[in-house]
Amino acid sequence: MARDLVEGMTFATPAAIAVDTDLVAGFAAVLGGSDDFLLPVLFRVSTVLAQTAIRSGTVPHDGLVHTAESMRIRREPRLGDRLSGLLTVETITHRAGATCLQVRSDIVAEGESAPIAVATSTLAFRTPTGP
């Protein structure tokens, strides 16, 4: 891996994600929901954060398993919101050849200081061995 994985490291969305009718309609089409249900948009931010961590070379792109997630929502996203996220590695555990990460994703709407949602996830992957 390109960078050492350490507790406290962070990954941010490279750009804000606009909550617009196209994004909402895309989720509605896939999930069979309505165009006025915007909660799935939060997963778009979470996915971008995971991609950012993988592209950094710190987290492997192959064999990564998402084992658990909990999300607390202060308010639902709204049309017109511009969302960004910050993923923080909270704990790293090595056991039986696997690395487990507990990460926190703070999802913030532009212009607000408090996150609109906070997700805590556990990720696992095989611990890399030497070169």
mmCIF file of N, CA and C in Angstrom:
data_model
loop_
_atom_site.group_PDB
_atom_site.id
_atom_site.type_symbol
_atom_site.label_atom_id
_atom_site.label_comp_id
_atom_site.label_asym_id
_atom_site.label_seq_id
_atom_site.Cartn_x
_atom_site.Cartn_y
_atom_site.Cartn_z
ATOM 1 N N MET A 1 0.841 -1.177 0.000
ATOM 2 C CA MET A 1 0.000 0.000 0.000
ATOM 3 C C MET A 1 0.885 1.239 0.000
ATOM 4 N N ALA A 2 0.394 2.283 -0.580
ATOM 5 C CA ALA A 2 1.211 3.482 -0.795
ATOM 6 C C ALA A 2 1.468 4.277 0.483
ATOM 7 N N ARG A 3 0.503 4.336 1.386
ATOM 8 C CA ARG A 3 0.667 5.103 2.625
ATOM 9 C C ARG A 3 0.404 4.179 3.799
ATOM 10 N N ASP A 4 1.032 4.490 4.931
ATOM 11 C CA ASP A 4 0.758 3.725 6.135
ATOM 12 C C ASP A 4 -0.613 4.099 6.675
ATOM 13 N N LEU A 5 -1.334 3.115 7.111
ATOM 14 C CA LEU A 5 -2.653 3.303 7.685
ATOM 15 C C LEU A 5 -2.493 3.567 9.177
ATOM 16 N N VAL A 6 -2.959 4.712 9.646
ATOM 17 C CA VAL A 6 -2.820 5.066 11.061
ATOM 18 C C VAL A 6 -4.138 5.623 11.591
ATOM 19 N N GLU A 7 -4.371 5.397 12.871
ATOM 20 C CA GLU A 7 -5.557 5.952 13.511
ATOM 21 C C GLU A 7 -5.504 7.475 13.440
ATOM 22 N N GLY A 8 -6.642 8.063 13.191
ATOM 23 C CA GLY A 8 -6.735 9.516 13.110
ATOM 24 C C GLY A 8 -6.596 10.068 11.702
ATOM 25 N N MET A 9 -6.130 9.242 10.750
ATOM 26 C CA MET A 9 -5.997 9.770 9.388
ATOM 27 C C MET A 9 -7.382 10.032 8.817
ATOM 28 N N THR A 10 -7.449 10.993 7.889
ATOM 29 C CA THR A 10 -8.728 11.396 7.320
ATOM 30 C C THR A 10 -8.675 11.393 5.795
ATOM 31 N N PHE A 11 -9.854 11.270 5.229
ATOM 32 C CA PHE A 11 -10.043 11.347 3.778
ATOM 33 C C PHE A 11 -11.277 12.215 3.542
ATOM 34 N N ALA A 12 -11.186 13.159 2.622
ATOM 35 C CA ALA A 12 -12.300 14.070 2.354
ATOM 36 C C ALA A 12 -12.817 13.879 0.935
ATOM 37 N N THR A 13 -14.083 14.187 0.733
ATOM 38 C CA THR A 13 -14.628 14.165 -0.621
ATOM 39 C C THR A 13 -13.857 15.208 -1.433
ATOM 40 N N PRO A 14 -13.442 14.863 -2.651
ATOM 41 C CA PRO A 14 -12.669 15.809 -3.446
ATOM 42 C C PRO A 14 -13.468 17.041 -3.879
ATOM 43 N N ALA A 15 -14.782 16.896 -3.957
ATOM 44 C CA ALA A 15 -15.648 18.017 -4.348
ATOM 45 C C ALA A 15 -17.009 17.797 -3.704
ATOM 46 N N ALA A 16 -17.758 18.883 -3.546
ATOM 47 C CA ALA A 16 -19.108 18.763 -2.982
ATOM 48 C C ALA A 16 -20.002 17.999 -3.959
ATOM 49 N N ILE A 17 -20.955 17.279 -3.413
ATOM 50 C CA ILE A 17 -21.907 16.512 -4.208
ATOM 51 C C ILE A 17 -23.236 17.257 -4.169
ATOM 52 N N ALA A 18 -23.707 17.661 -5.343
ATOM 53 C CA ALA A 18 -24.944 18.429 -5.435
ATOM 54 C C ALA A 18 -26.147 17.489 -5.346
ATOM 55 N N VAL A 19 -27.059 17.809 -4.457
ATOM 56 C CA VAL A 19 -28.305 17.051 -4.354
ATOM 57 C C VAL A 19 -29.275 17.696 -5.340
ATOM 58 N N ASP A 20 -29.382 17.070 -6.505
ATOM 59 C CA ASP A 20 -30.257 17.607 -7.544
ATOM 60 C C ASP A 20 -31.255 16.534 -7.979
ATOM 61 N N THR A 21 -32.173 16.923 -8.838
ATOM 62 C CA THR A 21 -33.229 15.990 -9.250
ATOM 63 C C THR A 21 -32.667 14.775 -9.973
ATOM 64 N N ASP A 22 -31.578 14.929 -10.728
ATOM 65 C CA ASP A 22 -30.985 13.775 -11.430
ATOM 66 C C ASP A 22 -30.445 12.746 -10.450
ATOM 67 N N LEU A 23 -29.736 13.201 -9.410
ATOM 68 C CA LEU A 23 -29.181 12.279 -8.418
ATOM 69 C C LEU A 23 -30.308 11.561 -7.671
ATOM 70 N N VAL A 24 -31.315 12.304 -7.259
ATOM 71 C CA VAL A 24 -32.435 11.715 -6.520
ATOM 72 C C VAL A 24 -33.200 10.736 -7.408
ATOM 73 N N ALA A 25 -33.449 11.110 -8.660
ATOM 74 C CA ALA A 25 -34.173 10.229 -9.582
ATOM 75 C C ALA A 25 -33.390 8.943 -9.849
ATOM 76 N N GLY A 26 -32.058 9.048 -9.912
ATOM 77 C CA GLY A 26 -31.230 7.858 -10.118
ATOM 78 C C GLY A 26 -31.387 6.863 -8.982
ATOM 79 N N PHE A 27 -31.370 7.345 -7.745
ATOM 80 C CA PHE A 27 -31.577 6.453 -6.597
ATOM 81 C C PHE A 27 -33.001 5.898 -6.607
ATOM 82 N N ALA A 28 -33.985 6.741 -6.923
ATOM 83 C CA ALA A 28 -35.382 6.290 -6.941
ATOM 84 C C ALA A 28 -35.581 5.182 -7.970
ATOM 85 N N ALA A 29 -34.936 5.319 -9.134
ATOM 86 C CA ALA A 29 -35.072 4.300 -10.179
ATOM 87 C C ALA A 29 -34.467 2.966 -9.738
ATOM 88 N N VAL A 30 -33.328 3.021 -9.095
ATOM 89 C CA VAL A 30 -32.657 1.788 -8.658
ATOM 90 C C VAL A 30 -33.393 1.147 -7.490
ATOM 91 N N LEU A 31 -33.842 1.959 -6.541
ATOM 92 C CA LEU A 31 -34.451 1.428 -5.325
ATOM 93 C C LEU A 31 -35.965 1.244 -5.433
ATOM 94 N N GLY A 32 -36.549 1.758 -6.525
ATOM 95 C CA GLY A 32 -37.992 1.647 -6.679
ATOM 96 C C GLY A 32 -38.745 2.581 -5.756
ATOM 97 N N GLY A 33 -38.095 3.656 -5.359
ATOM 98 C CA GLY A 33 -38.715 4.618 -4.440
ATOM 99 C C GLY A 33 -39.280 5.808 -5.179
ATOM 100 N N SER A 34 -39.569 6.830 -4.406
ATOM 101 C CA SER A 34 -40.120 8.051 -4.994
ATOM 102 C C SER A 34 -39.042 9.125 -5.073
ATOM 103 N N ASP A 35 -39.320 10.138 -5.882
ATOM 104 C CA ASP A 35 -38.369 11.226 -6.076
ATOM 105 C C ASP A 35 -38.319 12.191 -4.895
ATOM 106 N N ASP A 36 -39.156 11.979 -3.876
ATOM 107 C CA ASP A 36 -39.119 12.875 -2.726
ATOM 108 C C ASP A 36 -38.460 12.231 -1.502
ATOM 109 N N PHE A 37 -37.874 11.055 -1.682
ATOM 110 C CA PHE A 37 -37.169 10.367 -0.598
ATOM 111 C C PHE A 37 -35.675 10.534 -0.851
ATOM 112 N N LEU A 38 -35.022 11.414 -0.057
ATOM 113 C CA LEU A 38 -33.642 11.805 -0.337
ATOM 114 C C LEU A 38 -32.587 11.127 0.530
ATOM 115 N N LEU A 39 -32.982 10.307 1.500
ATOM 116 C CA LEU A 39 -31.983 9.674 2.373
ATOM 117 C C LEU A 39 -30.931 8.859 1.614
ATOM 118 N N PRO A 40 -31.275 8.138 0.535
ATOM 119 C CA PRO A 40 -30.235 7.370 -0.160
ATOM 120 C C PRO A 40 -29.073 8.215 -0.677
ATOM 121 N N VAL A 41 -29.285 9.514 -0.841
ATOM 122 C CA VAL A 41 -28.220 10.405 -1.311
ATOM 123 C C VAL A 41 -27.022 10.364 -0.352
ATOM 124 N N LEU A 42 -27.271 10.116 0.933
ATOM 125 C CA LEU A 42 -26.179 10.037 1.908
ATOM 126 C C LEU A 42 -25.188 8.929 1.535
ATOM 127 N N PHE A 43 -25.680 7.849 0.940
ATOM 128 C CA PHE A 43 -24.801 6.754 0.561
ATOM 129 C C PHE A 43 -23.876 7.142 -0.593
ATOM 130 N N ARG A 44 -24.294 8.093 -1.395
ATOM 131 C CA ARG A 44 -23.409 8.599 -2.463
ATOM 132 C C ARG A 44 -22.169 9.237 -1.841
ATOM 133 N N VAL A 45 -22.361 10.009 -0.783
ATOM 134 C CA VAL A 45 -21.227 10.643 -0.103
ATOM 135 C C VAL A 45 -20.338 9.572 0.521
ATOM 136 N N SER A 46 -20.941 8.583 1.184
ATOM 137 C CA SER A 46 -20.165 7.498 1.792
ATOM 138 C C SER A 46 -19.352 6.740 0.757
ATOM 139 N N THR A 47 -19.933 6.508 -0.404
ATOM 140 C CA THR A 47 -19.227 5.794 -1.472
ATOM 141 C C THR A 47 -18.041 6.599 -1.988
ATOM 142 N N VAL A 48 -18.220 7.892 -2.158
ATOM 143 C CA VAL A 48 -17.115 8.751 -2.609
ATOM 144 C C VAL A 48 -15.987 8.740 -1.575
ATOM 145 N N LEU A 49 -16.335 8.776 -0.294
ATOM 146 C CA LEU A 49 -15.303 8.725 0.751
ATOM 147 C C LEU A 49 -14.517 7.418 0.685
ATOM 148 N N ALA A 50 -15.212 6.296 0.513
ATOM 149 C CA ALA A 50 -14.525 5.004 0.408
ATOM 150 C C ALA A 50 -13.623 4.974 -0.822
ATOM 151 N N GLN A 51 -14.102 5.482 -1.942
ATOM 152 C CA GLN A 51 -13.281 5.535 -3.161
ATOM 153 C C GLN A 51 -12.039 6.385 -2.944
ATOM 154 N N THR A 52 -12.165 7.474 -2.232
ATOM 155 C CA THR A 52 -11.025 8.354 -1.952
ATOM 156 C C THR A 52 -9.973 7.613 -1.135
ATOM 157 N N ALA A 53 -10.399 6.868 -0.120
ATOM 158 C CA ALA A 53 -9.463 6.096 0.702
ATOM 159 C C ALA A 53 -8.773 5.012 -0.120
ATOM 160 N N ILE A 54 -9.525 4.351 -0.976
ATOM 161 C CA ILE A 54 -8.948 3.295 -1.825
ATOM 162 C C ILE A 54 -7.960 3.887 -2.820
ATOM 163 N N ARG A 55 -8.337 4.972 -3.471
ATOM 164 C CA ARG A 55 -7.450 5.593 -4.475
ATOM 165 C C ARG A 55 -6.170 6.158 -3.867
ATOM 166 N N SER A 56 -6.180 6.421 -2.560
ATOM 167 C CA SER A 56 -4.974 6.933 -1.906
ATOM 168 C C SER A 56 -3.906 5.854 -1.773
ATOM 169 N N GLY A 57 -4.316 4.602 -1.951
ATOM 170 C CA GLY A 57 -3.373 3.497 -1.800
ATOM 171 C C GLY A 57 -3.251 3.012 -0.365
ATOM 172 N N THR A 58 -4.011 3.595 0.535
ATOM 173 C CA THR A 58 -3.950 3.216 1.943
ATOM 174 C C THR A 58 -4.825 2.010 2.241
ATOM 175 N N VAL A 59 -5.965 1.944 1.606
ATOM 176 C CA VAL A 59 -6.913 0.849 1.787
ATOM 177 C C VAL A 59 -6.928 0.052 0.479
ATOM 178 N N PRO A 60 -6.853 -1.281 0.556
ATOM 179 C CA PRO A 60 -6.798 -2.071 -0.675
ATOM 180 C C PRO A 60 -8.091 -1.976 -1.485
ATOM 181 N N HIS A 61 -7.970 -2.068 -2.793
ATOM 182 C CA HIS A 61 -9.150 -2.012 -3.648
ATOM 183 C C HIS A 61 -9.774 -3.393 -3.839
ATOM 184 N N ASP A 62 -9.065 -4.422 -3.447
ATOM 185 C CA ASP A 62 -9.551 -5.784 -3.641
ATOM 186 C C ASP A 62 -9.661 -6.478 -2.286
ATOM 187 N N GLY A 63 -10.745 -7.170 -2.048
ATOM 188 C CA GLY A 63 -10.902 -7.929 -0.817
ATOM 189 C C GLY A 63 -11.377 -7.120 0.370
ATOM 190 N N LEU A 64 -11.877 -5.922 0.143
ATOM 191 C CA LEU A 64 -12.380 -5.070 1.218
ATOM 192 C C LEU A 64 -13.830 -5.471 1.516
ATOM 193 N N VAL A 65 -14.129 -5.736 2.785
ATOM 194 C CA VAL A 65 -15.466 -6.156 3.178
ATOM 195 C C VAL A 65 -16.040 -5.134 4.154
ATOM 196 N N HIS A 66 -17.248 -4.697 3.853
ATOM 197 C CA HIS A 66 -17.965 -3.769 4.724
ATOM 198 C C HIS A 66 -18.805 -4.634 5.655
ATOM 199 N N THR A 67 -18.414 -4.718 6.933
ATOM 200 C CA THR A 67 -19.061 -5.688 7.823
ATOM 201 C C THR A 67 -20.183 -5.112 8.677
ATOM 202 N N ALA A 68 -20.195 -3.818 8.926
ATOM 203 C CA ALA A 68 -21.243 -3.228 9.769
ATOM 204 C C ALA A 68 -21.326 -1.730 9.530
ATOM 205 N N GLU A 69 -22.517 -1.177 9.767
ATOM 206 C CA GLU A 69 -22.671 0.268 9.661
ATOM 207 C C GLU A 69 -23.828 0.734 10.535
ATOM 208 N N SER A 70 -23.644 1.889 11.105
ATOM 209 C CA SER A 70 -24.679 2.559 11.877
ATOM 210 C C SER A 70 -24.695 4.007 11.415
ATOM 211 N N MET A 71 -25.883 4.551 11.146
ATOM 212 C CA MET A 71 -25.959 5.940 10.701
ATOM 213 C C MET A 71 -26.936 6.704 11.574
ATOM 214 N N ARG A 72 -26.476 7.851 12.051
ATOM 215 C CA ARG A 72 -27.339 8.768 12.795
ATOM 216 C C ARG A 72 -27.599 9.973 11.903
ATOM 217 N N ILE A 73 -28.867 10.308 11.760
ATOM 218 C CA ILE A 73 -29.258 11.375 10.841
ATOM 219 C C ILE A 73 -29.877 12.515 11.641
ATOM 220 N N ARG A 74 -29.246 13.682 11.536
ATOM 221 C CA ARG A 74 -29.776 14.878 12.200
ATOM 222 C C ARG A 74 -30.902 15.485 11.379
ATOM 223 N N ARG A 75 -30.687 15.514 10.067
ATOM 224 C CA ARG A 75 -31.733 15.964 9.156
ATOM 225 C C ARG A 75 -31.515 15.319 7.797
ATOM 226 N N GLU A 76 -32.589 15.160 7.059
ATOM 227 C CA GLU A 76 -32.492 14.572 5.724
ATOM 228 C C GLU A 76 -31.854 15.567 4.763
ATOM 229 N N PRO A 77 -31.172 15.054 3.731
ATOM 230 C CA PRO A 77 -30.688 15.961 2.682
ATOM 231 C C PRO A 77 -31.882 16.615 1.989
ATOM 232 N N ARG A 78 -31.633 17.783 1.429
ATOM 233 C CA ARG A 78 -32.679 18.523 0.710
ATOM 234 C C ARG A 78 -32.193 18.832 -0.697
ATOM 235 N N LEU A 79 -33.133 18.950 -1.628
ATOM 236 C CA LEU A 79 -32.761 19.397 -2.968
ATOM 237 C C LEU A 79 -32.048 20.735 -2.842
ATOM 238 N N GLY A 80 -30.942 20.871 -3.553
ATOM 239 C CA GLY A 80 -30.156 22.094 -3.506
ATOM 240 C C GLY A 80 -28.984 22.019 -2.541
ATOM 241 N N ASP A 81 -28.999 21.043 -1.617
ATOM 242 C CA ASP A 81 -27.847 20.877 -0.724
ATOM 243 C C ASP A 81 -26.601 20.543 -1.534
ATOM 244 N N ARG A 82 -25.472 20.980 -1.019
ATOM 245 C CA ARG A 82 -24.166 20.567 -1.543
ATOM 246 C C ARG A 82 -23.478 19.873 -0.379
ATOM 247 N N LEU A 83 -23.279 18.559 -0.522
ATOM 248 C CA LEU A 83 -22.787 17.736 0.573
ATOM 249 C C LEU A 83 -21.316 17.405 0.403
ATOM 250 N N SER A 84 -20.615 17.405 1.518
ATOM 251 C CA SER A 84 -19.226 16.946 1.531
ATOM 252 C C SER A 84 -19.078 16.021 2.725
ATOM 253 N N GLY A 85 -17.993 15.273 2.718
ATOM 254 C CA GLY A 85 -17.801 14.318 3.796
ATOM 255 C C GLY A 85 -16.356 14.239 4.234
ATOM 256 N N LEU A 86 -16.171 13.779 5.461
ATOM 257 C CA LEU A 86 -14.851 13.543 6.016
ATOM 258 C C LEU A 86 -14.879 12.172 6.678
ATOM 259 N N LEU A 87 -14.046 11.255 6.188
ATOM 260 C CA LEU A 87 -13.922 9.923 6.758
ATOM 261 C C LEU A 87 -12.703 9.921 7.673
ATOM 262 N N THR A 88 -12.890 9.487 8.918
ATOM 263 C CA THR A 88 -11.810 9.434 9.901
ATOM 264 C C THR A 88 -11.613 7.991 10.343
ATOM 265 N N VAL A 89 -10.368 7.511 10.296
ATOM 266 C CA VAL A 89 -10.041 6.177 10.794
ATOM 267 C C VAL A 89 -9.961 6.288 12.313
ATOM 268 N N GLU A 90 -10.896 5.653 13.006
ATOM 269 C CA GLU A 90 -10.943 5.758 14.467
ATOM 270 C C GLU A 90 -10.121 4.675 15.158
ATOM 271 N N THR A 91 -10.270 3.433 14.732
ATOM 272 C CA THR A 91 -9.475 2.354 15.332
ATOM 273 C C THR A 91 -9.015 1.380 14.258
ATOM 274 N N ILE A 92 -7.868 0.778 14.511
ATOM 275 C CA ILE A 92 -7.299 -0.251 13.629
ATOM 276 C C ILE A 92 -6.980 -1.455 14.507
ATOM 277 N N THR A 93 -7.477 -2.616 14.109
ATOM 278 C CA THR A 93 -7.213 -3.846 14.844
ATOM 279 C C THR A 93 -6.678 -4.889 13.865
ATOM 280 N N HIS A 94 -5.633 -5.595 14.269
ATOM 281 C CA HIS A 94 -5.065 -6.672 13.450
ATOM 282 C C HIS A 94 -5.308 -7.987 14.185
ATOM 283 N N ARG A 95 -5.960 -8.929 13.501
ATOM 284 C CA ARG A 95 -6.248 -10.236 14.093
ATOM 285 C C ARG A 95 -6.303 -11.302 13.019
ATOM 286 N N ALA A 96 -5.639 -12.401 13.280
ATOM 287 C CA ALA A 96 -5.740 -13.590 12.427
ATOM 288 C C ALA A 96 -5.541 -13.264 10.949
ATOM 289 N N GLY A 97 -4.567 -12.438 10.645
ATOM 290 C CA GLY A 97 -4.260 -12.111 9.250
ATOM 291 C C GLY A 97 -5.182 -11.088 8.609
ATOM 292 N N ALA A 98 -6.055 -10.487 9.406
ATOM 293 C CA ALA A 98 -6.980 -9.487 8.870
ATOM 294 C C ALA A 98 -6.785 -8.163 9.595
ATOM 295 N N THR A 99 -7.068 -7.096 8.877
ATOM 296 C CA THR A 99 -7.076 -5.760 9.449
ATOM 297 C C THR A 99 -8.519 -5.297 9.491
ATOM 298 N N CYS A 100 -8.962 -4.826 10.646
ATOM 299 C CA CYS A 100 -10.315 -4.277 10.808
ATOM 300 C C CYS A 100 -10.193 -2.799 11.135
ATOM 301 N N LEU A 101 -10.954 -2.009 10.426
ATOM 302 C CA LEU A 101 -10.973 -0.566 10.652
ATOM 303 C C LEU A 101 -12.353 -0.151 11.128
ATOM 304 N N GLN A 102 -12.392 0.698 12.126
ATOM 305 C CA GLN A 102 -13.641 1.368 12.437
ATOM 306 C C GLN A 102 -13.451 2.796 11.967
ATOM 307 N N VAL A 103 -14.354 3.229 11.094
ATOM 308 C CA VAL A 103 -14.256 4.563 10.517
ATOM 309 C C VAL A 103 -15.538 5.342 10.792
ATOM 310 N N ARG A 104 -15.397 6.657 10.865
ATOM 311 C CA ARG A 104 -16.535 7.555 11.036
ATOM 312 C C ARG A 104 -16.600 8.471 9.829
ATOM 313 N N SER A 105 -17.778 8.597 9.264
ATOM 314 C CA SER A 105 -17.991 9.502 8.133
ATOM 315 C C SER A 105 -18.937 10.607 8.565
ATOM 316 N N ASP A 106 -18.423 11.827 8.584
ATOM 317 C CA ASP A 106 -19.244 12.999 8.891
ATOM 318 C C ASP A 106 -19.689 13.608 7.568
ATOM 319 N N ILE A 107 -20.992 13.714 7.377
ATOM 320 C CA ILE A 107 -21.545 14.262 6.140
ATOM 321 C C ILE A 107 -22.159 15.623 6.466
ATOM 322 N N VAL A 108 -21.657 16.654 5.793
ATOM 323 C CA VAL A 108 -22.017 18.034 6.110
ATOM 324 C C VAL A 108 -22.617 18.712 4.884
ATOM 325 N N ALA A 109 -23.661 19.506 5.118
ATOM 326 C CA ALA A 109 -24.232 20.337 4.056
ATOM 327 C C ALA A 109 -23.515 21.676 4.069
ATOM 328 N N GLU A 110 -23.215 22.177 2.879
ATOM 329 C CA GLU A 110 -22.531 23.464 2.753
ATOM 330 C C GLU A 110 -23.294 24.534 3.542
ATOM 331 N N GLY A 111 -22.550 25.329 4.307
ATOM 332 C CA GLY A 111 -23.156 26.399 5.079
ATOM 333 C C GLY A 111 -23.584 25.993 6.483
ATOM 334 N N GLU A 112 -23.448 24.705 6.813
ATOM 335 C CA GLU A 112 -23.808 24.229 8.148
ATOM 336 C C GLU A 112 -22.552 23.711 8.834
ATOM 337 N N SER A 113 -22.476 23.912 10.138
ATOM 338 C CA SER A 113 -21.282 23.449 10.855
ATOM 339 C C SER A 113 -21.448 22.029 11.385
ATOM 340 N N ALA A 114 -22.645 21.664 11.789
ATOM 341 C CA ALA A 114 -22.877 20.316 12.318
ATOM 342 C C ALA A 114 -23.194 19.358 11.176
ATOM 343 N N PRO A 115 -22.693 18.134 11.245
ATOM 344 C CA PRO A 115 -23.018 17.152 10.205
ATOM 345 C C PRO A 115 -24.527 16.888 10.147
ATOM 346 N N ILE A 116 -25.039 16.658 8.939
ATOM 347 C CA ILE A 116 -26.445 16.268 8.827
ATOM 348 C C ILE A 116 -26.574 14.769 9.104
ATOM 349 N N ALA A 117 -25.468 14.030 8.954
ATOM 350 C CA ALA A 117 -25.470 12.602 9.247
ATOM 351 C C ALA A 117 -24.059 12.164 9.620
ATOM 352 N N VAL A 118 -23.994 11.169 10.488
ATOM 353 C CA VAL A 118 -22.718 10.576 10.885
ATOM 354 C C VAL A 118 -22.873 9.063 10.776
ATOM 355 N N ALA A 119 -22.004 8.438 9.995
ATOM 356 C CA ALA A 119 -22.024 6.984 9.837
ATOM 357 C C ALA A 119 -20.770 6.398 10.474
ATOM 358 N N THR A 120 -20.955 5.318 11.213
ATOM 359 C CA THR A 120 -19.829 4.574 11.760
ATOM 360 C C THR A 120 -19.831 3.213 11.077
ATOM 361 N N SER A 121 -18.710 2.848 10.483
ATOM 362 C CA SER A 121 -18.617 1.606 9.716
ATOM 363 C C SER A 121 -17.426 0.780 10.167
ATOM 364 N N THR A 122 -17.547 -0.522 9.974
ATOM 365 C CA THR A 122 -16.426 -1.431 10.193
ATOM 366 C C THR A 122 -16.068 -2.042 8.850
ATOM 367 N N LEU A 123 -14.804 -1.943 8.494
ATOM 368 C CA LEU A 123 -14.279 -2.483 7.240
ATOM 369 C C LEU A 123 -13.198 -3.507 7.579
ATOM 370 N N ALA A 124 -13.101 -4.552 6.797
ATOM 371 C CA ALA A 124 -12.075 -5.564 7.039
ATOM 372 C C ALA A 124 -11.431 -5.942 5.716
ATOM 373 N N PHE A 125 -10.132 -6.270 5.802
ATOM 374 C CA PHE A 125 -9.398 -6.756 4.634
ATOM 375 C C PHE A 125 -8.213 -7.581 5.119
ATOM 376 N N ARG A 126 -7.694 -8.417 4.240
ATOM 377 C CA ARG A 126 -6.543 -9.227 4.583
ATOM 378 C C ARG A 126 -5.332 -8.326 4.799
ATOM 379 N N THR A 127 -4.652 -8.530 5.921
ATOM 380 C CA THR A 127 -3.474 -7.724 6.222
ATOM 381 C C THR A 127 -2.396 -8.003 5.187
ATOM 382 N N PRO A 128 -1.913 -6.955 4.506
ATOM 383 C CA PRO A 128 -0.879 -7.173 3.494
ATOM 384 C C PRO A 128 0.417 -7.691 4.134
ATOM 385 N N THR A 129 1.059 -8.574 3.426
ATOM 386 C CA THR A 129 2.377 -9.041 3.859
ATOM 387 C C THR A 129 3.420 -8.342 3.015
ATOM 388 N N GLY A 130 4.642 -8.479 3.341
ATOM 389 C CA GLY A 130 5.751 -7.788 2.652
ATOM 390 C C GLY A 130 5.629 -7.786 1.137
ATOM 391 N N PRO A 131 6.547 -7.084 0.467
ATOM 392 C CA PRO A 131 6.494 -6.920 -0.988
ATOM 393 C C PRO A 131 6.584 -8.174 -1.768
#
